Coordinates of C-alpha atoms in Angstrom, one line a residue:
M1 CA 4.7 209.3 104.4
E2 CA 4.0 210.9 101.1
K3 CA 4.2 208.8 98.0
K4 CA 6.0 210.1 95.0
R5 CA 3.8 209.5 92.0
P6 CA 4.2 210.8 88.5
K7 CA 2.2 213.9 87.7
H8 CA 1.7 212.6 84.1
L9 CA 1.9 209.3 82.3
D10 CA 4.5 209.0 79.6
L11 CA 2.4 206.9 77.2
P12 CA 5.2 206.1 74.8
K13 CA 7.2 204.5 77.6
I14 CA 4.3 202.3 78.8
R15 CA 4.5 198.9 77.2
L16 CA 1.5 196.7 77.2
P17 CA 1.8 192.9 77.0
I18 CA 0.3 191.3 73.9
P19 CA -2.9 190.1 75.7
G20 CA -3.5 193.8 76.7
I21 CA -3.0 195.0 73.1
I22 CA -5.4 192.3 71.8
S23 CA -8.0 193.4 74.4
I24 CA -7.7 197.1 73.4
L25 CA -7.9 196.1 69.7
H26 CA -11.0 194.0 70.5
R27 CA -12.7 197.1 72.0
I28 CA -11.6 199.4 69.2
S29 CA -12.8 196.9 66.5
G30 CA -16.2 196.7 68.2
V31 CA -16.6 200.4 68.2
V32 CA -15.6 200.6 64.6
L33 CA -18.0 197.9 63.6
F34 CA -20.8 199.6 65.6
L35 CA -20.1 203.0 63.9
A36 CA -20.0 201.4 60.5
I37 CA -23.4 199.7 60.7
P38 CA -25.3 202.7 59.3
V39 CA -22.9 203.1 56.4
V40 CA -22.9 199.4 55.5
L41 CA -26.7 199.3 55.7
W42 CA -26.9 202.4 53.5
L43 CA -24.6 200.8 50.9
L44 CA -26.6 197.5 51.1
H45 CA -29.9 199.3 50.6
G46 CA -28.4 201.3 47.7
S47 CA -27.1 198.2 46.0
L48 CA -30.4 196.3 46.3
S49 CA -32.8 199.1 45.4
S50 CA -32.4 199.3 41.6
E51 CA -30.0 198.4 38.8
T52 CA -28.7 202.0 38.4
Q53 CA -28.1 202.2 42.2
F54 CA -26.2 198.9 42.0
D55 CA -24.0 200.3 39.1
A56 CA -23.3 203.4 41.2
F57 CA -22.4 201.1 44.1
K58 CA -20.0 199.1 41.9
S59 CA -18.3 202.3 40.7
F60 CA -18.1 203.6 44.2
I61 CA -16.3 200.5 45.6
A62 CA -13.9 200.5 42.7
Y63 CA -11.9 203.3 44.3
P64 CA -8.8 202.1 46.1
V65 CA -9.5 204.2 49.2
V66 CA -13.0 202.6 49.5
K67 CA -11.5 199.1 49.0
L68 CA -9.0 199.8 51.8
A69 CA -11.7 201.0 54.1
L70 CA -13.7 197.9 53.4
I71 CA -10.7 195.7 54.0
G72 CA -10.2 197.6 57.3
L73 CA -13.8 196.8 58.2
L74 CA -13.1 193.2 57.3
W75 CA -10.1 193.1 59.6
A76 CA -12.2 194.7 62.4
Y77 CA -14.8 192.0 62.0
L78 CA -12.4 189.1 61.8
H79 CA -10.3 190.4 64.7
H80 CA -13.4 191.0 66.8
A81 CA -14.7 187.5 66.1
C82 CA -11.3 185.8 66.8
A83 CA -10.7 187.8 70.0
G84 CA -14.3 187.2 71.1
I85 CA -13.8 183.4 70.8
R86 CA -10.6 183.8 72.9
F87 CA -12.4 185.8 75.5
L88 CA -15.2 183.2 75.7
F89 CA -12.6 180.6 76.5
L90 CA -11.1 182.9 79.1
D91 CA -14.6 183.3 80.6
V92 CA -14.8 179.6 81.3
H93 CA -11.3 179.6 82.8
K94 CA -9.5 178.0 79.8
G95 CA -6.2 179.4 78.8
L96 CA -5.6 181.6 81.8
E97 CA -2.0 180.5 82.3
L98 CA 0.5 183.3 81.4
E99 CA 2.2 181.4 78.5
T100 CA -1.1 180.1 77.1
A101 CA -2.7 183.6 77.3
R102 CA 0.3 185.1 75.4
N103 CA 0.1 182.3 72.8
T104 CA -3.6 182.7 72.2
A105 CA -3.3 186.4 71.9
K106 CA -0.6 186.0 69.3
A107 CA -2.7 183.5 67.5
V108 CA -5.6 185.9 67.4
L109 CA -3.4 188.5 65.8
V110 CA -1.9 186.1 63.3
V111 CA -5.2 184.4 62.3
S112 CA -7.1 187.7 61.9
L113 CA -4.4 189.3 59.8
A114 CA -4.0 186.1 57.7
L115 CA -7.7 185.8 57.1
T116 CA -7.9 189.4 56.2
A117 CA -5.1 189.1 53.7
I118 CA -6.6 186.0 52.1
I119 CA -10.2 187.2 51.9
G120 CA -9.1 190.8 51.0
G121 CA -6.8 189.5 48.3
V122 CA -9.6 187.4 46.8
L123 CA -12.1 190.3 46.9
W124 CA -9.6 193.0 45.6

């Protein structure tokens, strides 16, 4: 008997549950943080090397686009940390029940966005 399978996936129609979305965002934030390491280290080195370099650094991060990028990195860090703590609990078999897993995934999203808004607002 031949199974009828779709020849292509219709990605807009696929709906992931919230724990799946958190998992994908955890991976994406990890990649973003890894790729940002050289840039952040370059900025740190430039800001610590001399007074003129520090002034150049201050003028560079004064641009709104740069501030938004740094806030995006802040969100990636906070989301990755919060989701990582959630996954550590899942690894020791805590919170595996369906409702608990959904609630902790929602909590990760809310906490990471709230911390980003608070810290980003203070730093803006």
